[in-house]
């Protein structure tokens, strides 16, 4: 297996990991040759031109004398790793590419990733995202031509113009850079800036290449322009000529960037049906206060003598509004040349346009001006679907016996008959109206009392389409009806009608049209109303032969709904395969025993699992086969040899990375029906949703590249609400999402009461905190690269340990009582919990501290305290859960859990108190842990307390997450590595101990 990585050091470096051919240089005490094979990489990529062989020295995590496997690498038999983990410098054979070739190579890597022939490392995927962003900036003209003087030579380069949402996206790319992308010691901002600069320059030249023309090179300026368009970057001019040109260019660049006040353009339509009465009015607008806007006629009425009868509100923004307006109009005229006519007037206030000019402004001028930072206001009807000609699609099931699909399995690839009809909005057009439209020459016309854009070419294509009939697949029908794009001639699809269940699906009326499914016989328990609707929805989609994503909130009983579906279709065909994380195998066994004991189950797991004929025999004797994601990859051939009735993937976020071996294996499993079960269908990127939907309904969202272009990039980078709505329409029928805080879904689930508990430090803690801070900041200031990042993370860990308890950091085995503000507050809370006869879960991210808590609390309260960590065997884990859930008053009332080991896959509703003793800083992870208690079966309000120490790094990060909770998972991720990207001064502010931290 090959894992491909990439990083940026003046050029693109690619290296491929071939785990079967390790190479090590024992003679080099401080450096070795990484078991990477550039030749293997070249054979997979087959790039043209080939990369230049080279070497790089990278600092990589090392154990047992070898670099640690990439996280993306899945071995058949993982090697035993016993030694301590350390950072070590390795020499890595590489293939080097310049920026122009890098664009093509990255595009090839993206295709390679989608094919499953190789797996891309996190850094490569990140660099592909940077390249896509660079291409997007170039396509939208969000760049500036510049001059860079190095070693006495001038170079013509394109640089990104980052403002607004583009600047936010660039910052997000910096925060998202994985550690492998910085293995050569550079800081994240420098890595991303260098890559983006070079790739923007390459993308701009690639775009120019198609229209490149020969031009005279008689002046330094023209030779600079030639260098901007060609493959050579150096300018054929003397250093003095380049310097003068650079000075002139600097002034233009300052003028090209929006200042505190910008020009504002408002287009108004004619009051009557006169197509030539369009008007473009000019104003000035405060950039940071869009509501502060002054029309041009008031600006020109402003007396030069100082009498401010006009735009007095702009006084705080500029000294001379008249001069500013002219300058802004001049700047805008470079993008919209029609403005030059208005600039010939002494006091320009606007521009009169005919229908053609207005249409040109709507289509070209307005987007260009808005993209460059100018204010633009267009008529409201322009953005509404009724302002466009569109088509209506009608579909029906074929009547020919050979093509009629069974109602129980229509499927995405089944064929249906179709026909098109031209319409204005939702209203079909009559033949007389169509004939009248074909005679009009204006691009903007009044039809039925409203303005409409009339594209002659699209109209002709639409007229031709309504005369054709044929057959399309159900997948194409759904894409046309739900996405509303891709009509003939580029016309939008305004509506789609179909008969039967397909019509209900397209009309968004599935919920109202669902036929109730009675609780199947053999189900031991009662389904809640929302679970009954979920069962009916799953049965409905299975009737159509389409996959489903059951994305109900954690704790709403998704497993019971799935088991009810299995009983509903019991005996209908082959067995069901359920794939889940290893930690949930036991949980599913218990759920089957509780809700569907008549189902025969087979657990395909462990070293002694059935193979060959024994496996085939076990499958035929089972109704439900349960296996893990790891085995789905390792035993892919055996599992793919069974024609499953359905494949269910639980915790489906495990396949959110479409290129991983387990995701490819799971998608390749043959099944009549597919169900993805997850509480978090989208975590950080829309690509997560694509990957899960590609499992459930292959091909519905198009290829990964198409999805990224049509949905992910517009939504994630530019906040395109229209693209987001189209994606919601397209995925909505196949995703069922309910949250347990919605009282209309589940009225009898108690409340979850969350509170942040601020604890003070003891004097000992404060003294130790400051000592650690002083020592570590001194070391951080004198370090760089990977060493610095390691020190920053070590500082973070040590400070959090001090906040927990001095003994955790010192590891001196001393007493715990009276030395920690958190421990004192925990004592107070647990006194109340135990006095009320209640139970509590105590989460910590440190297994070592969990063991200390267990011993202390057991002695303090004289009660047994359970402790679950990663080293607990499955049988012991199950026994702990059973004992804690027991109603016996003598059962243990306190359960200490390591966050990684106990944060998912457990039902612990016996507890109605949850305490996060220390924070993981990922709200999604903390919520998952809390939901061990806050789920179905819980009858009491759940009180959730999250401890932070006042005036410390804990409280400061807590404040950051609370202010931006919606972005916390994206910014913070699942670890604290983002902190390593802060400057030293920022780290001082973050780590510093503030007044009021110490208890009186």
mmCIF file of N, CA and C in Angstrom, residues 606-713:
data_model
loop_
_atom_site.group_PDB
_atom_site.id
_atom_site.type_symbol
_atom_site.label_atom_id
_atom_site.label_comp_id
_atom_site.label_asym_id
_atom_site.label_seq_id
_atom_site.Cartn_x
_atom_site.Cartn_y
_atom_site.Cartn_z
ATOM 1 N N UNK A 606 -12.115 -10.960 15.849
ATOM 2 C CA UNK A 606 -11.146 -11.673 16.654
ATOM 3 C C UNK A 606 -10.260 -12.604 15.834
ATOM 4 N N UNK A 607 -9.171 -13.019 16.457
ATOM 5 C CA UNK A 607 -8.201 -13.872 15.768
ATOM 6 C C UNK A 607 -8.794 -15.226 15.399
ATOM 7 N N UNK A 608 -9.768 -15.698 16.172
ATOM 8 C CA UNK A 608 -10.373 -17.009 15.926
ATOM 9 C C UNK A 608 -11.633 -16.913 15.083
ATOM 10 N N UNK A 609 -11.833 -15.798 14.381
ATOM 11 C CA UNK A 609 -13.048 -15.629 13.574
ATOM 12 C C UNK A 609 -13.127 -16.673 12.462
ATOM 13 N N UNK A 610 -14.354 -16.969 12.056
ATOM 14 C CA UNK A 610 -14.580 -17.974 11.014
ATOM 15 C C UNK A 610 -14.017 -17.497 9.685
ATOM 16 N N UNK A 611 -13.429 -18.427 8.942
ATOM 17 C CA UNK A 611 -12.883 -18.113 7.631
ATOM 18 C C UNK A 611 -13.304 -19.194 6.637
ATOM 19 N N UNK A 612 -13.234 -18.843 5.347
ATOM 20 C CA UNK A 612 -13.507 -19.822 4.302
ATOM 21 C C UNK A 612 -14.898 -20.417 4.404
ATOM 22 N N UNK A 613 -14.981 -21.743 4.335
ATOM 23 C CA UNK A 613 -16.276 -22.430 4.360
ATOM 24 C C UNK A 613 -16.987 -22.224 5.691
ATOM 25 N N UNK A 614 -16.214 -22.123 6.762
ATOM 26 C CA UNK A 614 -16.839 -21.899 8.076
ATOM 27 C C UNK A 614 -17.535 -20.549 8.112
ATOM 28 N N UNK A 615 -16.925 -19.557 7.480
ATOM 29 C CA UNK A 615 -17.558 -18.238 7.424
ATOM 30 C C UNK A 615 -18.823 -18.284 6.573
ATOM 31 N N UNK A 616 -18.749 -18.958 5.413
ATOM 32 C CA UNK A 616 -19.927 -19.060 4.540
ATOM 33 C C UNK A 616 -21.071 -19.766 5.258
ATOM 34 N N UNK A 617 -20.753 -20.804 6.012
ATOM 35 C CA UNK A 617 -21.787 -21.536 6.750
ATOM 36 C C UNK A 617 -22.376 -20.653 7.855
ATOM 37 N N UNK A 618 -21.518 -19.897 8.550
ATOM 38 C CA UNK A 618 -21.998 -19.027 9.623
ATOM 39 C C UNK A 618 -22.934 -17.950 9.080
ATOM 40 N N UNK A 619 -22.640 -17.431 7.889
ATOM 41 C CA UNK A 619 -23.481 -16.395 7.298
ATOM 42 C C UNK A 619 -24.855 -16.945 6.954
ATOM 43 N N UNK A 620 -24.910 -18.140 6.370
ATOM 44 C CA UNK A 620 -26.213 -18.706 5.986
ATOM 45 C C UNK A 620 -27.075 -19.014 7.196
ATOM 46 N N UNK A 621 -26.466 -19.179 8.353
ATOM 47 C CA UNK A 621 -27.221 -19.519 9.562
ATOM 48 C C UNK A 621 -27.542 -18.293 10.408
ATOM 49 N N UNK A 622 -27.220 -17.090 9.901
ATOM 50 C CA UNK A 622 -27.415 -15.867 10.696
ATOM 51 C C UNK A 622 -28.393 -14.926 10.004
ATOM 52 N N UNK A 623 -29.082 -14.129 10.824
ATOM 53 C CA UNK A 623 -29.893 -13.018 10.312
ATOM 54 C C UNK A 623 -29.097 -11.722 10.301
ATOM 55 N N UNK A 624 -28.137 -11.602 11.210
ATOM 56 C CA UNK A 624 -27.337 -10.389 11.343
ATOM 57 C C UNK A 624 -25.888 -10.777 11.614
ATOM 58 N N UNK A 625 -24.990 -10.288 10.766
ATOM 59 C CA UNK A 625 -23.560 -10.494 10.949
ATOM 60 C C UNK A 625 -22.957 -9.158 11.381
ATOM 61 N N UNK A 626 -22.228 -9.150 12.489
ATOM 62 C CA UNK A 626 -21.631 -7.915 13.016
ATOM 63 C C UNK A 626 -20.116 -8.014 12.872
ATOM 64 N N UNK A 627 -19.512 -6.996 12.287
ATOM 65 C CA UNK A 627 -18.062 -6.947 12.166
ATOM 66 C C UNK A 627 -17.597 -5.521 12.402
ATOM 67 N N UNK A 628 -16.292 -5.301 12.344
ATOM 68 C CA UNK A 628 -15.717 -3.985 12.625
ATOM 69 C C UNK A 628 -15.171 -3.364 11.341
ATOM 70 N N UNK A 629 -14.897 -2.067 11.407
ATOM 71 C CA UNK A 629 -14.345 -1.379 10.240
ATOM 72 C C UNK A 629 -12.978 -1.948 9.865
ATOM 73 N N UNK A 630 -12.159 -2.248 10.877
ATOM 74 C CA UNK A 630 -10.832 -2.787 10.576
ATOM 75 C C UNK A 630 -10.933 -4.098 9.816
ATOM 76 N N UNK A 631 -11.861 -4.955 10.228
ATOM 77 C CA UNK A 631 -12.012 -6.241 9.540
ATOM 78 C C UNK A 631 -12.712 -6.086 8.195
ATOM 79 N N UNK A 632 -13.540 -5.061 8.055
ATOM 80 C CA UNK A 632 -14.159 -4.817 6.746
ATOM 81 C C UNK A 632 -13.085 -4.557 5.702
ATOM 82 N N UNK A 633 -11.960 -3.936 6.137
ATOM 83 C CA UNK A 633 -10.844 -3.704 5.217
ATOM 84 C C UNK A 633 -9.996 -4.963 5.053
ATOM 85 N N UNK A 634 -9.704 -5.635 6.156
ATOM 86 C CA UNK A 634 -8.819 -6.805 6.074
ATOM 87 C C UNK A 634 -9.495 -8.002 5.402
ATOM 88 N N UNK A 635 -10.774 -8.206 5.685
ATOM 89 C CA UNK A 635 -11.501 -9.351 5.112
ATOM 90 C C UNK A 635 -12.440 -8.905 3.996
ATOM 91 N N UNK A 636 -12.020 -7.881 3.239
ATOM 92 C CA UNK A 636 -12.891 -7.300 2.215
ATOM 93 C C UNK A 636 -13.330 -8.343 1.193
ATOM 94 N N UNK A 637 -12.413 -9.222 0.783
ATOM 95 C CA UNK A 637 -12.748 -10.215 -0.246
ATOM 96 C C UNK A 637 -13.819 -11.172 0.243
ATOM 97 N N UNK A 638 -13.666 -11.676 1.467
ATOM 98 C CA UNK A 638 -14.643 -12.627 2.003
ATOM 99 C C UNK A 638 -16.008 -11.963 2.188
ATOM 100 N N UNK A 639 -16.039 -10.751 2.717
ATOM 101 C CA UNK A 639 -17.313 -10.064 2.950
ATOM 102 C C UNK A 639 -17.987 -9.684 1.640
ATOM 103 N N UNK A 640 -17.179 -9.332 0.631
ATOM 104 C CA UNK A 640 -17.751 -8.961 -0.662
ATOM 105 C C UNK A 640 -18.270 -10.175 -1.424
ATOM 106 N N UNK A 641 -17.945 -11.366 -0.945
ATOM 107 C CA UNK A 641 -18.435 -12.576 -1.602
ATOM 108 C C UNK A 641 -19.843 -12.950 -1.203
ATOM 109 N N UNK A 642 -20.471 -12.175 -0.331
ATOM 110 C CA UNK A 642 -21.844 -12.445 0.126
ATOM 111 C C UNK A 642 -22.771 -11.375 -0.454
ATOM 112 N N UNK A 643 -23.891 -11.798 -1.031
ATOM 113 C CA UNK A 643 -24.884 -10.837 -1.531
ATOM 114 C C UNK A 643 -25.802 -10.465 -0.369
ATOM 115 N N UNK A 644 -25.452 -9.440 0.375
ATOM 116 C CA UNK A 644 -26.168 -9.060 1.589
ATOM 117 C C UNK A 644 -27.521 -8.439 1.254
ATOM 118 N N UNK A 645 -28.497 -8.679 2.124
ATOM 119 C CA UNK A 645 -29.788 -7.999 1.976
ATOM 120 C C UNK A 645 -29.604 -6.504 2.202
ATOM 121 N N UNK A 646 -28.831 -6.187 3.215
ATOM 122 C CA UNK A 646 -28.506 -4.778 3.473
ATOM 123 C C UNK A 646 -27.184 -4.702 4.224
ATOM 124 N N UNK A 647 -26.517 -3.587 4.037
ATOM 125 C CA UNK A 647 -25.315 -3.279 4.818
ATOM 126 C C UNK A 647 -25.624 -2.040 5.640
ATOM 127 N N UNK A 648 -25.414 -2.135 6.942
ATOM 128 C CA UNK A 648 -25.619 -1.019 7.859
ATOM 129 C C UNK A 648 -24.250 -0.632 8.425
ATOM 130 N N UNK A 649 -23.904 0.644 8.327
ATOM 131 C CA UNK A 649 -22.658 1.117 8.940
ATOM 132 C C UNK A 649 -23.020 2.033 10.101
ATOM 133 N N UNK A 650 -22.591 1.651 11.295
ATOM 134 C CA UNK A 650 -22.854 2.462 12.484
ATOM 135 C C UNK A 650 -21.652 3.376 12.733
ATOM 136 N N UNK A 651 -21.918 4.547 13.358
ATOM 137 C CA UNK A 651 -20.880 5.572 13.505
ATOM 138 C C UNK A 651 -20.228 5.803 12.139
ATOM 139 N N UNK A 652 -21.105 6.146 11.161
ATOM 140 C CA UNK A 652 -20.678 6.206 9.756
ATOM 141 C C UNK A 652 -19.646 7.282 9.496
ATOM 142 N N UNK A 653 -19.409 8.164 10.458
ATOM 143 C CA UNK A 653 -18.337 9.136 10.260
ATOM 144 C C UNK A 653 -16.984 8.439 10.104
ATOM 145 N N UNK A 654 -16.927 7.150 10.417
ATOM 146 C CA UNK A 654 -15.694 6.390 10.235
ATOM 147 C C UNK A 654 -15.330 6.247 8.759
ATOM 148 N N UNK A 655 -16.293 6.474 7.847
ATOM 149 C CA UNK A 655 -15.986 6.395 6.414
ATOM 150 C C UNK A 655 -16.065 7.773 5.772
ATOM 151 N N UNK A 656 -15.945 8.837 6.573
ATOM 152 C CA UNK A 656 -16.051 10.186 6.017
ATOM 153 C C UNK A 656 -14.891 10.518 5.093
ATOM 154 N N UNK A 657 -13.753 9.865 5.299
ATOM 155 C CA UNK A 657 -12.628 10.022 4.375
ATOM 156 C C UNK A 657 -12.764 8.950 3.305
ATOM 157 N N UNK A 658 -13.251 9.365 2.134
ATOM 158 C CA UNK A 658 -13.647 8.412 1.104
ATOM 159 C C UNK A 658 -12.502 7.558 0.590
ATOM 160 N N UNK A 659 -11.257 8.012 0.734
ATOM 161 C CA UNK A 659 -10.135 7.303 0.123
ATOM 162 C C UNK A 659 -9.492 6.286 1.052
ATOM 163 N N UNK A 660 -9.890 6.229 2.317
ATOM 164 C CA UNK A 660 -9.268 5.277 3.222
ATOM 165 C C UNK A 660 -9.645 3.862 2.825
ATOM 166 N N UNK A 661 -8.806 2.952 3.233
ATOM 167 C CA UNK A 661 -9.015 1.567 2.839
ATOM 168 C C UNK A 661 -10.347 1.023 3.351
ATOM 169 N N UNK A 662 -10.706 1.378 4.587
ATOM 170 C CA UNK A 662 -11.952 0.849 5.133
ATOM 171 C C UNK A 662 -13.162 1.445 4.425
ATOM 172 N N UNK A 663 -13.083 2.732 4.025
ATOM 173 C CA UNK A 663 -14.204 3.337 3.307
ATOM 174 C C UNK A 663 -14.374 2.703 1.936
ATOM 175 N N UNK A 664 -13.264 2.468 1.240
ATOM 176 C CA UNK A 664 -13.329 1.826 -0.082
ATOM 177 C C UNK A 664 -13.899 0.419 0.056
ATOM 178 N N UNK A 665 -13.461 -0.308 1.082
ATOM 179 C CA UNK A 665 -13.941 -1.676 1.282
ATOM 180 C C UNK A 665 -15.430 -1.710 1.580
ATOM 181 N N UNK A 666 -15.883 -0.821 2.436
ATOM 182 C CA UNK A 666 -17.306 -0.802 2.806
ATOM 183 C C UNK A 666 -18.173 -0.443 1.601
ATOM 184 N N UNK A 667 -17.735 0.542 0.796
ATOM 185 C CA UNK A 667 -18.514 0.909 -0.397
ATOM 186 C C UNK A 667 -18.593 -0.231 -1.403
ATOM 187 N N UNK A 668 -17.591 -1.116 -1.378
ATOM 188 C CA UNK A 668 -17.566 -2.214 -2.345
ATOM 189 C C UNK A 668 -18.397 -3.417 -1.943
ATOM 190 N N UNK A 669 -19.025 -3.374 -0.791
ATOM 191 C CA UNK A 669 -19.831 -4.518 -0.347
ATOM 192 C C UNK A 669 -21.147 -4.579 -1.125
ATOM 193 N N UNK A 670 -21.478 -5.715 -1.723
ATOM 194 C CA UNK A 670 -22.735 -5.824 -2.486
ATOM 195 C C UNK A 670 -23.934 -5.930 -1.556
ATOM 196 N N UNK A 671 -24.964 -5.139 -1.810
ATOM 197 C CA UNK A 671 -26.152 -5.164 -0.949
ATOM 198 C C UNK A 671 -27.341 -4.590 -1.703
ATOM 199 N N UNK A 672 -28.517 -5.129 -1.428
ATOM 200 C CA UNK A 672 -29.741 -4.575 -2.013
ATOM 201 C C UNK A 672 -30.086 -3.231 -1.386
ATOM 202 N N UNK A 673 -29.753 -3.075 -0.099
ATOM 203 C CA UNK A 673 -30.086 -1.844 0.620
ATOM 204 C C UNK A 673 -28.894 -1.411 1.462
ATOM 205 N N UNK A 674 -28.783 -0.090 1.656
ATOM 206 C CA UNK A 674 -27.668 0.448 2.424
ATOM 207 C C UNK A 674 -28.188 1.499 3.409
ATOM 208 N N UNK A 675 -27.693 1.433 4.636
ATOM 209 C CA UNK A 675 -28.089 2.393 5.670
ATOM 210 C C UNK A 675 -26.841 2.854 6.401
ATOM 211 N N UNK A 676 -26.673 4.162 6.486
ATOM 212 C CA UNK A 676 -25.593 4.746 7.289
ATOM 213 C C UNK A 676 -26.210 5.324 8.558
ATOM 214 N N UNK A 677 -25.643 4.982 9.698
ATOM 215 C CA UNK A 677 -26.139 5.442 10.985
ATOM 216 C C UNK A 677 -25.065 6.328 11.618
ATOM 217 N N UNK A 678 -25.425 7.549 11.944
ATOM 218 C CA UNK A 678 -24.455 8.472 12.524
ATOM 219 C C UNK A 678 -25.168 9.589 13.262
ATOM 220 N N UNK A 679 -24.546 10.089 14.305
ATOM 221 C CA UNK A 679 -25.089 11.255 14.992
ATOM 222 C C UNK A 679 -24.490 12.545 14.485
ATOM 223 N N UNK A 680 -23.430 12.429 13.660
ATOM 224 C CA UNK A 680 -22.754 13.617 13.129
ATOM 225 C C UNK A 680 -22.468 13.400 11.649
ATOM 226 N N UNK A 681 -23.473 13.593 10.756
ATOM 227 C CA UNK A 681 -23.261 13.341 9.330
ATOM 228 C C UNK A 681 -22.236 14.255 8.700
ATOM 229 N N UNK A 682 -22.094 15.480 9.229
ATOM 230 C CA UNK A 682 -21.072 16.400 8.728
ATOM 231 C C UNK A 682 -20.314 16.918 9.933
ATOM 232 N N UNK A 683 -19.010 16.659 9.991
ATOM 233 C CA UNK A 683 -18.209 17.148 11.111
ATOM 234 C C UNK A 683 -17.515 18.453 10.736
ATOM 235 N N UNK A 684 -16.522 18.370 9.878
ATOM 236 C CA UNK A 684 -15.760 19.572 9.552
ATOM 237 C C UNK A 684 -15.923 20.006 8.110
ATOM 238 N N UNK A 685 -16.129 19.077 7.194
ATOM 239 C CA UNK A 685 -16.149 19.414 5.775
ATOM 240 C C UNK A 685 -17.335 18.753 5.101
ATOM 241 N N UNK A 686 -17.818 19.391 4.028
ATOM 242 C CA UNK A 686 -18.911 18.798 3.265
ATOM 243 C C UNK A 686 -18.478 17.505 2.591
ATOM 244 N N UNK A 687 -17.173 17.345 2.388
ATOM 245 C CA UNK A 687 -16.686 16.092 1.818
ATOM 246 C C UNK A 687 -17.071 14.906 2.695
ATOM 247 N N UNK A 688 -17.242 15.130 4.012
ATOM 248 C CA UNK A 688 -17.705 14.055 4.894
ATOM 249 C C UNK A 688 -19.068 13.555 4.437
ATOM 250 N N UNK A 689 -19.965 14.492 4.134
ATOM 251 C CA UNK A 689 -21.305 14.128 3.696
ATOM 252 C C UNK A 689 -21.248 13.396 2.365
ATOM 253 N N UNK A 690 -20.396 13.877 1.443
ATOM 254 C CA UNK A 690 -20.289 13.203 0.143
ATOM 255 C C UNK A 690 -19.893 11.742 0.327
ATOM 256 N N UNK A 691 -18.909 11.499 1.181
ATOM 257 C CA UNK A 691 -18.408 10.140 1.356
ATOM 258 C C UNK A 691 -19.483 9.211 1.925
ATOM 259 N N UNK A 692 -20.231 9.701 2.909
ATOM 260 C CA UNK A 692 -21.277 8.869 3.506
ATOM 261 C C UNK A 692 -22.419 8.660 2.512
ATOM 262 N N UNK A 693 -22.799 9.722 1.765
ATOM 263 C CA UNK A 693 -23.858 9.580 0.774
ATOM 264 C C UNK A 693 -23.415 8.679 -0.378
ATOM 265 N N UNK A 694 -22.134 8.711 -0.714
ATOM 266 C CA UNK A 694 -21.627 7.844 -1.784
ATOM 267 C C UNK A 694 -21.762 6.377 -1.391
ATOM 268 N N UNK A 695 -21.676 6.075 -0.092
ATOM 269 C CA UNK A 695 -21.953 4.719 0.366
ATOM 270 C C UNK A 695 -23.442 4.406 0.257
ATOM 271 N N UNK A 696 -24.277 5.310 0.756
ATOM 272 C CA UNK A 696 -25.719 5.032 0.811
ATOM 273 C C UNK A 696 -26.361 5.026 -0.574
ATOM 274 N N UNK A 697 -26.040 6.033 -1.384
ATOM 275 C CA UNK A 697 -26.624 6.162 -2.724
ATOM 276 C C UNK A 697 -25.519 6.496 -3.716
ATOM 277 N N UNK A 698 -24.786 5.494 -4.184
ATOM 278 C CA UNK A 698 -23.631 5.748 -5.054
ATOM 279 C C UNK A 698 -24.009 6.559 -6.291
ATOM 280 N N UNK A 699 -23.233 7.609 -6.535
ATOM 281 C CA UNK A 699 -23.412 8.407 -7.739
ATOM 282 C C UNK A 699 -24.423 9.519 -7.635
ATOM 283 N N UNK A 700 -25.226 9.567 -6.584
ATOM 284 C CA UNK A 700 -26.284 10.573 -6.507
ATOM 285 C C UNK A 700 -25.706 11.988 -6.463
ATOM 286 N N UNK A 701 -24.603 12.183 -5.754
ATOM 287 C CA UNK A 701 -23.991 13.501 -5.653
ATOM 288 C C UNK A 701 -22.899 13.721 -6.684
ATOM 289 N N UNK A 702 -22.783 12.817 -7.661
ATOM 290 C CA UNK A 702 -21.751 12.958 -8.673
ATOM 291 C C UNK A 702 -20.398 12.512 -8.134
ATOM 292 N N UNK A 703 -19.364 12.747 -8.916
ATOM 293 C CA UNK A 703 -18.015 12.385 -8.480
ATOM 294 C C UNK A 703 -17.538 13.327 -7.386
ATOM 295 N N UNK A 704 -16.478 12.933 -6.698
ATOM 296 C CA UNK A 704 -15.926 13.780 -5.639
ATOM 297 C C UNK A 704 -15.473 15.123 -6.198
ATOM 298 N N UNK A 705 -14.905 15.113 -7.407
ATOM 299 C CA UNK A 705 -14.450 16.363 -8.026
ATOM 300 C C UNK A 705 -15.627 17.261 -8.361
ATOM 301 N N UNK A 706 -16.673 16.674 -8.944
ATOM 302 C CA UNK A 706 -17.867 17.455 -9.280
ATOM 303 C C UNK A 706 -18.510 18.031 -8.031
ATOM 304 N N UNK A 707 -18.604 17.215 -6.986
ATOM 305 C CA UNK A 707 -19.206 17.673 -5.736
ATOM 306 C C UNK A 707 -18.410 18.819 -5.141
ATOM 307 N N UNK A 708 -17.095 18.713 -5.187
ATOM 308 C CA UNK A 708 -16.257 19.774 -4.625
ATOM 309 C C UNK A 708 -16.459 21.078 -5.390
ATOM 310 N N UNK A 709 -16.558 20.986 -6.715
ATOM 311 C CA UNK A 709 -16.719 22.189 -7.537
ATOM 312 C C UNK A 709 -18.099 22.805 -7.372
ATOM 313 N N UNK A 710 -19.149 21.977 -7.332
ATOM 314 C CA UNK A 710 -20.522 22.491 -7.341
ATOM 315 C C UNK A 710 -21.036 22.866 -5.964
ATOM 316 N N UNK A 711 -20.511 22.182 -4.916
ATOM 317 C CA UNK A 711 -21.083 22.418 -3.592
ATOM 318 C C UNK A 711 -20.040 22.813 -2.537
ATOM 319 N N UNK A 712 -19.016 21.967 -2.341
ATOM 320 C CA UNK A 712 -18.101 22.179 -1.219
ATOM 321 C C UNK A 712 -17.393 23.524 -1.300
ATOM 322 N N UNK A 713 -16.793 23.836 -2.450
ATOM 323 C CA UNK A 713 -16.057 25.093 -2.549
ATOM 324 C C UNK A 713 -16.970 26.316 -2.450
#
